[in-house]
Coordinates of N, CA and C in Angstrom, one line a residue:
Chain C
A1 N 165.6 117.2 -6.2 CA 165.3 117.8 -4.9 C 165.6 119.3 -5.0
Q2 N 164.9 120.1 -4.3 CA 165.1 121.5 -4.3 C 166.0 121.9 -3.2
R3 N 167.1 122.6 -3.5 CA 168.1 122.8 -2.5 C 168.9 124.1 -2.9
V4 N 169.3 124.8 -1.8 CA 170.2 125.9 -2.0 C 171.4 125.7 -1.1
T5 N 172.6 125.9 -1.7 CA 173.8 125.6 -1.0 C 174.7 126.9 -1.0
Q6 N 175.0 127.2 0.2 CA 176.0 128.3 0.4 C 177.2 127.7 1.1
P7 N 178.3 127.5 0.4 CA 179.4 126.7 1.0 C 180.1 127.4 2.2
E8 N 180.1 128.7 2.2 CA 180.9 129.4 3.2 C 180.0 129.8 4.4
K9 N 180.3 129.5 5.6 CA 179.6 129.9 6.8 C 180.0 131.3 7.1
L10 N 181.3 131.6 7.0 CA 181.9 132.9 7.3 C 182.8 133.4 6.3
L11 N 182.7 134.6 5.9 CA 183.6 135.2 5.0 C 184.1 136.5 5.6
S12 N 185.4 136.6 5.8 CA 186.0 137.9 6.3 C 186.8 138.5 5.2
V13 N 186.6 139.8 5.0 CA 187.3 140.6 4.0 C 187.7 141.9 4.6
F14 N 188.7 142.5 4.1 CA 189.1 143.9 4.5 C 188.3 144.9 3.7
K15 N 188.0 146.0 4.4 CA 187.3 147.1 3.7 C 188.0 147.5 2.4
G16 N 187.2 147.6 1.4 CA 187.7 148.0 0.1 C 188.1 146.8 -0.8
A17 N 188.0 145.6 -0.2 CA 188.3 144.4 -1.0 C 187.1 143.9 -1.7
P18 N 187.2 143.1 -2.8 CA 186.1 142.6 -3.4 C 185.5 141.5 -2.6
V19 N 184.2 141.3 -2.8 CA 183.5 140.3 -2.1 C 182.7 139.4 -3.0
E20 N 182.7 138.1 -2.8 CA 181.8 137.2 -3.6 C 181.3 136.1 -2.6
L21 N 180.0 136.1 -2.5 CA 179.3 135.1 -1.6 C 178.7 134.1 -2.6
K22 N 179.1 132.8 -2.4 CA 178.6 131.9 -3.3 C 177.3 131.2 -3.0
C23 N 176.6 130.9 -4.0 CA 175.2 130.2 -3.9 C 175.1 129.3 -5.1
N24 N 174.7 128.1 -4.8 CA 174.3 127.2 -5.9 C 172.9 126.6 -5.5
Y25 N 172.2 126.3 -6.5 CA 170.9 125.8 -6.3 C 170.6 124.5 -7.2
S26 N 169.6 123.8 -6.7 CA 169.1 122.6 -7.4 C 167.6 122.7 -7.5
Y27 N 167.1 122.8 -8.7 CA 165.7 123.0 -8.9 C 165.3 122.6 -10.4
S28 N 164.3 121.8 -10.5 CA 164.0 121.3 -11.8 C 163.2 122.2 -12.7
G29 N 162.5 123.2 -12.0 CA 161.7 124.2 -12.7 C 162.5 125.4 -13.1
S30 N 161.8 126.5 -13.4 CA 162.4 127.7 -13.7 C 162.7 128.5 -12.5
P31 N 164.0 128.7 -12.1 CA 164.3 129.2 -10.8 C 164.0 130.7 -10.7
E32 N 163.6 131.1 -9.5 CA 163.6 132.5 -9.2 C 164.4 132.7 -7.9
L33 N 165.6 133.4 -8.1 CA 166.6 133.5 -7.0 C 166.6 134.8 -6.4
F34 N 166.9 134.8 -5.1 CA 166.9 136.1 -4.3 C 168.1 136.0 -3.4
W35 N 168.5 137.2 -2.9 CA 169.4 137.3 -1.8 C 168.7 138.1 -0.7
Y36 N 168.6 137.6 0.5 CA 168.1 138.3 1.7 C 169.3 138.6 2.6
V37 N 169.2 139.7 3.3 CA 170.2 140.1 4.2 C 169.6 140.3 5.6
Q38 N 170.4 140.0 6.6 CA 169.9 140.2 8.0 C 171.1 141.0 8.7
Y39 N 170.9 142.2 8.9 CA 171.8 143.0 9.7 C 171.6 142.7 11.2
S40 N 172.6 143.1 12.0 CA 172.6 142.7 13.4 C 171.3 143.3 14.0
R41 N 170.6 142.5 14.7 CA 169.4 142.8 15.4 C 168.2 143.3 14.5
Q42 N 168.3 143.0 13.3 CA 167.2 143.4 12.4 C 166.6 142.2 11.7
R43 N 165.5 142.4 11.1 CA 164.8 141.3 10.4 C 165.4 141.0 9.1
L44 N 165.1 139.9 8.6 CA 165.5 139.5 7.2 C 164.8 140.4 6.2
Q45 N 165.6 140.9 5.3 CA 165.0 141.8 4.3 C 165.6 141.5 2.9
L46 N 164.8 141.8 1.9 CA 165.3 141.5 0.6 C 166.4 142.4 0.2
L47 N 167.5 141.8 -0.4 CA 168.6 142.6 -0.9 C 168.4 142.8 -2.4
L48 N 168.3 141.7 -3.1 CA 168.0 141.7 -4.5 C 167.5 140.4 -5.1
R49 N 166.9 140.5 -6.3 CA 166.3 139.4 -6.9 C 166.8 139.3 -8.3
H50 N 167.0 138.1 -8.9 CA 167.6 138.0 -10.2 C 166.8 138.6 -11.3
I51 N 165.5 138.6 -11.1 CA 164.6 139.1 -12.2 C 164.8 140.6 -12.4
S52 N 165.1 141.3 -11.4 CA 165.2 142.8 -11.5 C 166.6 143.2 -12.1
R53 N 167.6 142.3 -11.9 CA 168.9 142.6 -12.5 C 169.4 144.0 -12.1
E54 N 169.2 144.3 -10.9 CA 169.6 145.7 -10.5 C 170.8 145.5 -9.5
S55 N 171.4 146.6 -9.2 CA 172.4 146.7 -8.2 C 171.9 147.4 -7.0
I56 N 172.0 146.8 -5.8 CA 171.5 147.3 -4.6 C 172.7 147.5 -3.6
K57 N 172.9 148.7 -3.1 CA 174.1 148.9 -2.2 C 175.4 148.4 -2.8
G58 N 175.5 148.5 -4.1 CA 176.7 148.1 -4.8 C 176.8 146.6 -5.0
F59 N 175.8 145.8 -4.6 CA 175.8 144.4 -4.8 C 175.1 144.0 -6.1
T60 N 175.7 143.0 -6.8 CA 175.0 142.4 -8.0 C 175.1 140.9 -7.8
A61 N 174.2 140.3 -8.6 CA 174.2 138.8 -8.6 C 173.6 138.4 -10.0
D62 N 174.3 137.5 -10.6 CA 173.8 137.0 -12.0 C 173.5 135.6 -11.8
L63 N 172.3 135.3 -12.4 CA 171.9 133.9 -12.4 C 172.5 133.2 -13.6
N64 N 173.3 132.1 -13.2 CA 174.0 131.3 -14.3 C 173.3 130.0 -14.3
K65 N 172.4 129.8 -15.2 CA 171.6 128.5 -15.2 C 172.5 127.3 -15.5
G66 N 173.5 127.5 -16.4 CA 174.4 126.4 -16.7 C 175.2 125.9 -15.5
E67 N 175.6 126.8 -14.7 CA 176.3 126.4 -13.4 C 175.4 126.3 -12.2
T68 N 174.1 126.6 -12.4 CA 173.1 126.7 -11.3 C 173.7 127.5 -10.2
S69 N 174.1 128.6 -10.5 CA 174.7 129.5 -9.5 C 174.0 130.9 -9.4
F70 N 174.1 131.6 -8.3 CA 173.6 132.9 -8.2 C 174.5 133.6 -7.1
H71 N 175.8 133.8 -7.5 CA 176.7 134.4 -6.6 C 176.5 135.9 -6.4
L72 N 176.7 136.3 -5.2 CA 176.5 137.7 -4.8 C 177.9 138.4 -4.8
K73 N 178.0 139.6 -5.5 CA 179.3 140.2 -5.6 C 179.2 141.7 -5.3
K74 N 180.4 142.2 -4.8 CA 180.5 143.6 -4.6 C 182.0 143.9 -4.8
P75 N 182.3 144.9 -5.6 CA 183.7 145.2 -6.0 C 184.5 145.7 -4.7
F76 N 183.8 146.5 -3.9 CA 184.6 147.2 -2.8 C 183.7 147.1 -1.5
A77 N 184.1 146.2 -0.6 CA 183.3 146.0 0.6 C 183.4 147.1 1.6
Q78 N 182.3 147.4 2.3 CA 182.3 148.5 3.3 C 181.9 147.8 4.6
E79 N 182.3 148.5 5.7 CA 182.1 147.9 7.0 C 180.6 147.7 7.2
E80 N 179.8 148.6 6.7 CA 178.3 148.4 6.9 C 177.7 147.2 6.1
D81 N 178.5 146.6 5.4 CA 178.0 145.4 4.7 C 178.1 144.2 5.6
S82 N 178.7 144.3 6.7 CA 178.8 143.2 7.6 C 177.4 142.7 8.0
A83 N 177.0 141.5 7.8 CA 175.7 141.0 8.0 C 175.7 139.5 7.7
M84 N 174.5 138.9 7.9 CA 174.2 137.5 7.5 C 173.5 137.6 6.1
Y85 N 174.0 136.8 5.2 CA 173.4 136.9 3.8 C 172.8 135.5 3.5
Y86 N 171.6 135.4 3.1 CA 170.9 134.2 2.7 C 170.6 134.2 1.2
C87 N 170.9 133.2 0.5 CA 170.5 132.9 -0.8 C 169.2 132.2 -0.7
A88 N 168.2 132.5 -1.5 CA 166.9 131.8 -1.4 C 166.3 131.5 -2.8
L89 N 165.7 130.4 -2.9 CA 165.1 130.0 -4.1 C 163.6 130.0 -3.9
F90 N 162.9 130.7 -4.8 CA 161.5 130.8 -4.7 C 160.9 129.8 -5.7
T91 N 160.1 128.8 -5.2 CA 159.5 127.8 -6.1 C 158.1 128.2 -6.4
S92 N 157.9 128.6 -7.7 CA 156.6 129.1 -8.0 C 155.5 128.0 -8.0
G93 N 155.9 126.8 -8.1 CA 154.8 125.7 -8.0 C 154.2 125.6 -6.6
T94 N 155.0 125.7 -5.6 CA 154.6 125.5 -4.3 C 154.5 126.9 -3.6
Y95 N 154.9 127.9 -4.2 CA 154.9 129.3 -3.7 C 155.5 129.4 -2.3
K96 N 156.8 129.0 -2.3 CA 157.5 129.1 -1.0 C 159.0 129.3 -1.3
Y97 N 159.7 129.8 -0.2 CA 161.1 130.0 -0.3 C 161.9 128.8 0.3
I98 N 163.0 128.5 -0.3 CA 163.9 127.6 0.3 C 165.2 128.4 0.5
F99 N 165.7 128.4 1.7 CA 166.9 129.2 2.0 C 168.2 128.3 2.1
G100 N 169.2 129.0 1.8 CA 170.5 128.4 2.0 C 170.9 128.5 3.5
T101 N 172.0 128.0 3.9 CA 172.4 128.0 5.3 C 172.9 129.4 5.7
G102 N 173.1 130.3 4.8 CA 173.6 131.6 5.1 C 175.1 131.7 5.2
T103 N 175.6 132.9 4.9 CA 177.0 133.2 5.0 C 177.1 134.5 5.8
R104 N 177.9 134.5 6.9 CA 178.2 135.7 7.6 C 179.3 136.4 7.0
L105 N 179.1 137.6 6.6 CA 180.1 138.5 6.0 C 180.6 139.4 7.1
K106 N 181.9 139.4 7.3 CA 182.6 140.4 8.2 C 183.5 141.2 7.4
V107 N 183.3 142.5 7.4 CA 184.2 143.4 6.7 C 185.0 144.1 7.8
L108 N 186.3 143.9 7.7 CA 187.3 144.4 8.7 C 187.8 145.7 8.3
A109 N 188.0 146.5 9.3 CA 188.5 147.9 9.0 C 190.0 147.9 8.5
Chain D
E1 N 156.0 152.6 6.3 CA 156.0 151.4 5.4 C 155.4 150.3 6.2
P2 N 154.5 149.5 5.6 CA 153.9 148.4 6.4 C 154.9 147.3 6.7
E3 N 154.7 146.7 7.9 CA 155.6 145.7 8.4 C 154.9 144.5 8.9
V4 N 155.5 143.4 8.9 CA 155.0 142.2 9.6 C 155.4 142.3 11.0
T5 N 154.5 142.1 11.9 CA 154.9 142.2 13.4 C 154.6 140.9 14.0
Q6 N 155.5 140.6 15.0 CA 155.4 139.3 15.7 C 155.5 139.6 17.2
T7 N 154.6 138.9 18.0 CA 154.7 139.0 19.4 C 154.5 137.5 20.0
P8 N 155.2 137.3 21.1 CA 156.2 138.2 21.8 C 157.5 138.1 21.1
S9 N 158.4 139.0 21.5 CA 159.8 138.9 20.9 C 160.6 137.8 21.5
H10 N 160.2 137.4 22.8 CA 160.9 136.3 23.4 C 159.9 135.6 24.3
Q11 N 159.9 134.3 24.2 CA 159.0 133.5 25.0 C 159.8 132.3 25.6
V12 N 159.7 132.2 27.0 CA 160.3 131.1 27.7 C 159.2 130.3 28.2
T13 N 159.3 129.0 27.9 CA 158.2 128.1 28.4 C 158.8 126.8 28.9
Q14 N 158.0 126.1 29.7 CA 158.5 124.8 30.2 C 158.1 123.7 29.2
M15 N 159.0 122.7 29.2 CA 158.7 121.6 28.3 C 157.4 121.0 28.6
G16 N 156.7 120.7 27.5 CA 155.3 120.1 27.7 C 154.2 121.2 27.7
Q17 N 154.5 122.4 27.8 CA 153.5 123.5 27.8 C 153.2 123.9 26.3
E18 N 152.0 124.4 26.2 CA 151.6 124.9 24.9 C 152.0 126.4 24.7
V19 N 152.4 126.7 23.5 CA 152.7 128.1 23.2 C 152.0 128.6 22.0
I20 N 151.7 129.8 21.9 CA 151.1 130.4 20.7 C 152.0 131.6 20.3
L21 N 152.5 131.6 19.1 CA 153.3 132.7 18.6 C 152.4 133.4 17.6
R22 N 152.4 134.8 17.8 CA 151.5 135.6 17.0 C 152.2 136.4 15.9
C23 N 151.5 136.6 14.9 CA 152.0 137.4 13.8 C 150.8 138.2 13.2
V24 N 151.2 139.4 12.8 CA 150.2 140.2 12.0 C 150.9 140.5 10.7
P25 N 150.5 139.8 9.6 CA 151.1 140.0 8.3 C 150.7 141.4 7.7
I26 N 151.2 141.7 6.6 CA 150.9 143.0 6.0 C 149.5 142.8 5.4
S27 N 148.6 143.8 5.6 CA 147.2 143.7 5.4 C 146.7 143.1 4.1
N28 N 147.3 143.5 3.0 CA 146.8 143.1 1.7 C 147.5 141.9 1.2
H29 N 148.3 141.2 2.0 CA 149.0 140.1 1.5 C 148.2 138.8 1.6
L30 N 148.5 137.9 0.7 CA 147.6 136.7 0.5 C 148.3 135.4 1.1
Y31 N 149.6 135.4 1.1 CA 150.3 134.2 1.4 C 151.1 134.4 2.7
F32 N 151.0 133.4 3.6 CA 151.6 133.5 4.9 C 152.5 132.3 5.3
Y33 N 153.5 132.6 6.0 CA 154.5 131.5 6.3 C 155.0 131.6 7.7
W34 N 155.4 130.4 8.1 CA 156.2 130.3 9.4 C 157.5 129.6 9.0
Y35 N 158.6 130.2 9.4 CA 159.9 129.6 9.3 C 160.5 129.5 10.7
R36 N 161.5 128.6 10.9 CA 162.2 128.7 12.1 C 163.7 128.5 11.9
Q37 N 164.5 129.0 12.9 CA 165.9 129.0 12.7 C 166.5 128.6 14.1
I38 N 166.9 127.3 14.2 CA 167.6 126.9 15.4 C 169.0 127.6 15.4
L39 N 169.4 128.0 16.6 CA 170.7 128.7 16.7 C 171.8 128.1 15.9
G40 N 172.4 128.9 15.1 CA 173.5 128.5 14.3 C 173.2 127.7 13.1
Q41 N 171.9 127.5 12.8 CA 171.5 126.6 11.7 C 170.7 127.5 10.7
K42 N 170.3 126.8 9.6 CA 169.6 127.6 8.6 C 168.2 127.9 8.9
V43 N 167.6 128.8 8.1 CA 166.2 129.1 8.1 C 165.5 128.0 7.5
E44 N 164.5 127.4 8.2 CA 163.8 126.2 7.7 C 162.3 126.5 7.5
F45 N 161.8 126.1 6.4 CA 160.4 126.2 6.2 C 159.6 125.3 7.1
L46 N 158.5 125.9 7.7 CA 157.6 125.1 8.5 C 156.3 124.9 7.7
V47 N 155.6 126.0 7.3 CA 154.3 125.9 6.8 C 154.0 127.1 6.0
S48 N 153.1 126.9 4.9 CA 152.6 128.0 4.2 C 151.1 128.0 4.2
F49 N 150.5 129.1 4.1 CA 149.0 129.2 4.4 C 148.5 130.2 3.3
Y50 N 147.4 129.8 2.7 CA 146.8 130.6 1.6 C 145.3 130.2 1.6
N51 N 144.5 131.3 1.4 CA 143.1 131.1 1.2 C 142.5 130.3 2.4
N52 N 143.0 130.7 3.6 CA 142.5 130.1 4.9 C 142.8 128.7 5.1
E53 N 143.8 128.1 4.4 CA 144.1 126.8 4.7 C 145.6 126.6 4.4
I54 N 146.1 125.5 5.0 CA 147.6 125.2 4.8 C 147.7 124.7 3.4
S55 N 148.7 125.4 2.7 CA 149.0 124.9 1.3 C 150.2 123.9 1.3
E56 N 151.1 124.1 2.2 CA 152.2 123.1 2.3 C 152.7 123.1 3.7
K57 N 153.3 122.0 4.1 CA 153.9 121.9 5.4 C 155.2 121.0 5.3
S58 N 156.1 121.3 6.1 CA 157.4 120.5 6.1 C 157.2 119.3 7.0
E59 N 158.2 118.4 7.0 CA 158.2 117.3 7.9 C 158.4 117.7 9.4
I60 N 158.9 118.9 9.5 CA 159.0 119.4 10.9 C 157.6 119.7 11.5
F61 N 156.8 120.1 10.7 CA 155.4 120.6 11.1 C 154.5 119.3 11.4
D62 N 154.8 118.7 12.5 CA 154.0 117.5 12.8 C 152.7 117.9 13.6
D63 N 152.1 116.8 14.2 CA 150.8 117.0 14.8 C 150.9 118.0 16.0
Q64 N 152.0 118.3 16.5 CA 152.2 119.2 17.6 C 152.0 120.7 17.2
F65 N 152.1 120.9 15.9 CA 152.0 122.3 15.4 C 150.7 122.5 14.7
S66 N 150.2 123.7 14.8 CA 149.0 124.1 14.1 C 149.1 125.6 13.8
V67 N 148.4 126.0 12.8 CA 148.3 127.4 12.4 C 146.9 127.8 12.3
E68 N 146.6 129.1 12.5 CA 145.3 129.7 12.4 C 145.4 131.1 11.9
R69 N 144.3 131.5 11.2 CA 144.1 132.9 10.9 C 142.7 133.3 11.5
P70 N 142.6 133.4 12.8 CA 141.3 133.5 13.4 C 140.4 134.7 13.0
D71 N 141.1 135.8 12.7 CA 140.2 137.0 12.5 C 140.6 137.8 11.3
G72 N 141.2 137.2 10.4 CA 141.6 138.0 9.1 C 142.7 138.9 9.2
S73 N 143.3 139.0 10.5 CA 144.6 139.8 10.6 C 145.7 139.1 11.3
N74 N 145.4 138.4 12.3 CA 146.4 137.6 13.0 C 146.6 136.3 12.3
F75 N 147.9 135.8 12.5 CA 148.3 134.5 11.9 C 149.1 133.9 13.0
T76 N 148.6 132.8 13.6 CA 149.2 132.2 14.8 C 149.8 130.9 14.5
L77 N 150.9 130.6 15.2 CA 151.5 129.3 15.2 C 151.4 128.7 16.6
K78 N 150.8 127.6 16.8 CA 150.6 126.9 18.1 C 151.5 125.7 18.1
I79 N 152.2 125.6 19.2 CA 152.9 124.3 19.5 C 152.3 123.7 20.7
R80 N 151.7 122.6 20.6 CA 150.8 122.0 21.6 C 151.5 121.6 22.8
S81 N 152.6 120.9 22.7 CA 153.4 120.3 23.8 C 154.8 120.5 23.5
T82 N 155.4 121.6 24.0 CA 156.8 121.9 23.5 C 157.8 121.0 24.0
K83 N 158.8 120.8 23.1 CA 160.0 120.0 23.5 C 161.2 120.9 23.5
L84 N 162.3 120.4 24.1 CA 163.5 121.2 24.2 C 164.0 121.6 22.8
E85 N 163.8 120.7 21.8 CA 164.3 120.9 20.5 C 163.5 121.9 19.7
D86 N 162.4 122.4 20.3 CA 161.6 123.4 19.6 C 162.2 124.8 19.9
S87 N 163.2 124.9 20.7 CA 163.8 126.1 21.0 C 164.5 126.6 19.7
A88 N 164.1 127.8 19.3 CA 164.5 128.4 18.0 C 163.9 129.8 17.9
M89 N 164.4 130.4 16.8 CA 163.8 131.7 16.4 C 162.7 131.4 15.4
Y90 N 161.5 131.9 15.6 CA 160.4 131.6 14.7 C 160.1 132.9 13.9
F91 N 160.1 132.8 12.6 CA 159.8 133.9 11.8 C 158.5 133.7 11.0
C92 N 157.8 134.8 11.0 CA 156.5 134.8 10.2 C 156.9 135.7 9.0
A93 N 156.3 135.3 7.8 CA 156.5 136.1 6.6 C 155.2 136.1 5.8
S94 N 155.1 137.2 5.0 CA 154.0 137.2 4.1 C 154.4 137.7 2.7
I95 N 153.6 137.3 1.7 CA 153.9 137.7 0.3 C 152.6 138.2 -0.2
S96 N 152.6 139.2 -1.0 CA 151.4 139.8 -1.5 C 150.7 138.9 -2.5
G97 N 151.5 138.2 -3.3 CA 150.9 137.4 -4.3 C 151.1 138.0 -5.7
G98 N 150.7 137.2 -6.7 CA 150.9 137.7 -8.1 C 152.3 137.7 -8.5
E99 N 152.7 138.7 -9.2 CA 154.1 138.8 -9.7 C 155.1 139.2 -8.6
N100 N 154.6 139.8 -7.6 CA 155.6 140.3 -6.6 C 155.8 139.1 -5.6
T101 N 156.9 138.5 -5.6 CA 157.2 137.4 -4.7 C 158.1 137.7 -3.6
E102 N 158.3 139.0 -3.3 CA 159.1 139.4 -2.3 C 158.5 139.0 -0.9
A103 N 159.2 138.4 -0.1 CA 158.7 138.0 1.3 C 159.1 139.1 2.3
F104 N 158.1 139.5 3.1 CA 158.3 140.4 4.2 C 158.3 139.6 5.5
F105 N 159.4 139.8 6.2 CA 159.6 139.0 7.4 C 159.3 139.8 8.7
G106 N 158.8 139.2 9.7 CA 158.7 139.8 11.0 C 160.1 139.7 11.6
Q107 N 160.1 140.3 12.8 CA 161.4 140.4 13.5 C 161.7 139.1 14.2
G108 N 160.8 138.2 14.3 CA 161.0 136.9 14.9 C 160.6 136.9 16.4
T109 N 160.3 135.7 16.8 CA 160.1 135.3 18.2 C 161.1 134.3 18.6
R110 N 161.8 134.6 19.7 CA 162.8 133.6 20.2 C 162.1 132.8 21.2
L111 N 161.9 131.5 20.9 CA 161.3 130.6 21.8 C 162.4 129.8 22.5
T112 N 162.3 129.8 23.8 CA 163.2 129.0 24.7 C 162.4 128.0 25.5
V113 N 162.7 126.7 25.3 CA 162.0 125.7 26.0 C 162.9 125.2 27.1
V114 N 162.5 125.2 28.4 CA 163.4 124.8 29.4 C 162.8 123.6 30.1

């Protein structure tokens, strides 16, 4: 079965603290993983994708096929990082996204 | 920058009424989607549309739901006879196709069935 799991509904950290938002997936094919973010009152937008292996807004995520994980990390959280974060699996066979349940990140001053 | 636009932003309807949610995807995109998000729950796939036909639909997308691309620009989701449990945020998304699989989302339509 194709599934994306984000175990934390809410993650609260203090400004300047490290952040790790967990994501695990289940997919028999070759996975294409993404993180989407939704800031307050804004639309869902792409944060980063595993293929590009880039850092966006200080966030990075490494695809670990052995652990079937794609955790999102940032060494020093900022208040403007507060948002809803969704891990998503793109299935190339059916050409669609499967989303995790999302994690709300709150960065406290 | 091109955007996916959805109208209306909020729709209130009585149970049993038909609603049509509208989306204008990005013009050169080939793949179109509807997702929904019930308050406090995850973003759920409803249907994907490619080459003027449904390519996949979820079990949520029953006979009460239909999609159309009537004029090459609009992409609509119709709910024939709304139920209370259809109350949700509905998101339209489009993907250009090929190697670029980034999905561009609309701002959503909040549907409230009373």
